[in-house]
One Martini backbone bead per residue (centre of mass of N, CA, C, O) as a GRO file, in nm:
protein
  137
    1ILE     BB    1  -5.920  -2.295  -1.676
    2ASN     BB    2  -6.150  -2.464  -1.615
    3ALA     BB    3  -6.099  -2.743  -1.717
    4GLY     BB    4  -5.875  -2.769  -1.520
    5PHE     BB    5  -6.039  -2.763  -1.255
    6PHE     BB    6  -6.262  -2.969  -1.324
    7ALA     BB    7  -6.034  -3.207  -1.373
    8HIS     BB    8  -5.907  -3.168  -1.053
    9ALA     BB    9  -6.202  -3.237  -0.920
   10GLN     BB   10  -6.233  -3.508  -1.040
   11ALA     BB   11  -5.951  -3.639  -0.924
   12ALA     BB   12  -5.989  -3.502  -0.590
   13ALA     BB   13  -6.287  -3.563  -0.534
   14PHE     BB   14  -6.362  -3.821  -0.706
   15GLY     BB   15  -6.107  -4.030  -0.806
   16ASN     BB   16  -6.039  -3.942  -1.128
   17PRO     BB   17  -5.739  -4.017  -1.273
   18SER     BB   18  -5.860  -3.963  -1.588
   19ALA     BB   19  -5.856  -3.685  -1.560
   20THR     BB   20  -5.872  -3.427  -1.801
   21VAL     BB   21  -5.884  -3.169  -2.013
   22LEU     BB   22  -5.973  -3.296  -2.294
   23GLY     BB   23  -6.191  -3.486  -2.164
   24CYS     BB   24  -6.352  -3.265  -2.026
   25ILE     BB   25  -6.445  -3.153  -2.305
   26LEU     BB   26  -6.521  -3.383  -2.471
   27HIS     BB   27  -6.716  -3.550  -2.232
   28ASP     BB   28  -6.824  -3.299  -2.067
   29GLN     BB   29  -7.074  -3.070  -2.070
   30LYS     BB   30  -7.031  -2.889  -1.838
   31CYS     BB   31  -6.719  -2.826  -1.921
   32ARG     BB   32  -6.794  -2.723  -2.198
   33PHE     BB   33  -6.989  -2.496  -2.152
   34THR     BB   34  -6.812  -2.347  -1.957
   35SER     BB   35  -6.599  -2.277  -2.152
   36ILE     BB   36  -6.714  -2.119  -2.333
   37PHE     BB   37  -6.828  -1.904  -2.164
   38TYR     BB   38  -6.571  -1.801  -2.060
   39GLY     BB   39  -6.415  -1.737  -2.320
   40ILE     BB   40  -6.607  -1.528  -2.434
   41PHE     BB   41  -6.576  -1.347  -2.194
   42GLY     BB   42  -6.325  -1.280  -2.174
   43VAL     BB   43  -6.280  -1.153  -2.438
   44VAL     BB   44  -6.467  -0.912  -2.386
   45ILE     BB   45  -6.284  -0.809  -2.145
   46ALA     BB   46  -6.070  -0.756  -2.291
   47LEU     BB   47  -6.137  -0.569  -2.529
   48MET     BB   48  -6.285  -0.352  -2.354
   49LYS     BB   49  -6.037  -0.262  -2.170
   50ASP     BB   50  -5.926  -0.092  -2.450
   51VAL     BB   51  -6.136   0.155  -2.526
   52PRO     BB   52  -6.065   0.397  -2.341
   53ASP     BB   53  -5.715   0.374  -2.409
   54VAL     BB   54  -5.647   0.480  -2.720
   55LYS     BB   55  -5.447   0.745  -2.634
   56GLY     BB   56  -5.251   0.574  -2.499
   57ASP     BB   57  -5.172   0.353  -2.709
   58GLN     BB   58  -5.084   0.573  -2.915
   59ILE     BB   59  -4.867   0.692  -2.782
   60ALA     BB   60  -4.734   0.398  -2.722
   61ASN     BB   61  -4.750   0.233  -2.980
   62ILE     BB   62  -5.017   0.055  -2.920
   63ARG     BB   63  -5.158  -0.222  -3.115
   64SER     BB   64  -5.444  -0.248  -3.040
   65PHE     BB   65  -5.762  -0.328  -3.162
   66SER     BB   66  -5.902  -0.047  -3.097
   67VAL     BB   67  -5.695   0.104  -3.302
   68ARG     BB   68  -5.709  -0.093  -3.551
   69ILE     BB   69  -6.064  -0.073  -3.563
   70GLY     BB   70  -6.239   0.106  -3.328
   71GLN     BB   71  -6.408   0.150  -3.112
   72ASN     BB   72  -6.699   0.113  -3.195
   73ARG     BB   73  -6.669  -0.144  -3.279
   74VAL     BB   74  -6.569  -0.312  -3.048
   75PHE     BB   75  -6.788  -0.246  -2.849
   76HIS     BB   76  -7.024  -0.346  -3.038
   77THR     BB   77  -6.929  -0.621  -3.104
   78MET     BB   78  -6.920  -0.721  -2.779
   79ARG     BB   79  -7.215  -0.642  -2.697
   80ARG     BB   80  -7.332  -0.867  -2.907
   81LEU     BB   81  -7.159  -1.112  -2.770
   82ILE     BB   82  -7.284  -1.080  -2.494
   83SER     BB   83  -7.567  -1.111  -2.572
   84ALA     BB   84  -7.568  -1.372  -2.699
   85LEU     BB   85  -7.460  -1.538  -2.472
   86PHE     BB   86  -7.707  -1.503  -2.305
   87LEU     BB   87  -7.921  -1.613  -2.489
   88VAL     BB   88  -7.810  -1.883  -2.540
   89PHE     BB   89  -7.787  -1.990  -2.262
   90GLY     BB   90  -8.055  -1.936  -2.167
   91ALA     BB   91  -8.226  -2.109  -2.365
   92GLY     BB   92  -8.076  -2.371  -2.260
   93PHE     BB   93  -8.199  -2.356  -1.955
   94MET     BB   94  -8.520  -2.340  -2.085
   95ARG     BB   95  -8.477  -2.634  -2.237
   96ALA     BB   96  -8.388  -2.797  -1.967
   97ALA     BB   97  -8.650  -2.721  -1.794
   98PHE     BB   98  -8.851  -2.846  -1.990
   99THR     BB   99  -8.723  -3.146  -2.004
  100ILE     BB  100  -8.719  -3.230  -1.714
  101THR     BB  101  -8.832  -3.521  -1.512
  102HIS     BB  102  -8.719  -3.555  -1.192
  103SER     BB  103  -8.681  -3.214  -1.102
  104SER     BB  104  -8.881  -2.926  -0.994
  105SER     BB  105  -8.629  -2.772  -0.888
  106THR     BB  106  -8.422  -2.796  -1.124
  107ALA     BB  107  -8.611  -2.641  -1.306
  108THR     BB  108  -8.666  -2.388  -1.172
  109ILE     BB  109  -8.364  -2.286  -1.178
  110ARG     BB  110  -8.315  -2.295  -1.453
  111ALA     BB  111  -8.564  -2.096  -1.545
  112LEU     BB  112  -8.404  -1.868  -1.406
  113LEU     BB  113  -8.135  -1.855  -1.508
  114GLY     BB  114  -8.260  -1.833  -1.811
  115LEU     BB  115  -8.401  -1.535  -1.752
  116THR     BB  116  -8.190  -1.394  -1.643
  117SER     BB  117  -7.986  -1.413  -1.920
  118ILE     BB  118  -8.196  -1.276  -2.091
  119LEU     BB  119  -8.192  -1.018  -1.938
  120ALA     BB  120  -7.902  -0.942  -1.948
  121ALA     BB  121  -7.897  -0.909  -2.249
  122PHE     BB  122  -8.123  -0.648  -2.282
  123LEU     BB  123  -7.953  -0.489  -2.056
  124ALA     BB  124  -7.683  -0.454  -2.243
  125ARG     BB  125  -7.827  -0.301  -2.462
  126LYS     BB  126  -7.960  -0.085  -2.320
  127LYS     BB  127  -7.703   0.035  -2.189
  128ALA     BB  128  -7.537   0.063  -2.470
  129THR     BB  129  -7.688   0.290  -2.636
  130ASN     BB  130  -7.554   0.574  -2.491
  131VAL     BB  131  -7.251   0.490  -2.553
  132ASN     BB  132  -6.950   0.647  -2.592
  133ALA     BB  133  -6.670   0.482  -2.702
  134GLU     BB  134  -6.485   0.795  -2.727
  135ASP     BB  135  -6.547   0.829  -2.447
  136SER     BB  136  -6.339   0.832  -2.151
  137ALA     BB  137  -6.487   0.981  -1.900
   0.00000   0.00000   0.00000
């Protein structure tokens, strides 16, 4: 979806009639990284939303991922995945901040985004420590 919006913006706002979804993903770093980030983020949201509803899924005979492999396993795997996602993208922003040569304000913004993302990774881990994935209350 993100690559589609990006390609549409390239075509509509910037007059690039050859902008396609595949072209954006393959040839534009911003589009590729945004698509990867939100794709992984979407998977985490999709799998986490089923964790508290296992009893209802079992009653309705819905074989959700949480029912098949267990609430704790899904919860902790998704917590690790979201933490890793924030760490990797935070490190990427930090690297970009320190390698930029043309604008100190851009470097500052990238560094702040990187630090915020890294902080979010640690907060996600800390906040999830005392969560009981099997308690849907």
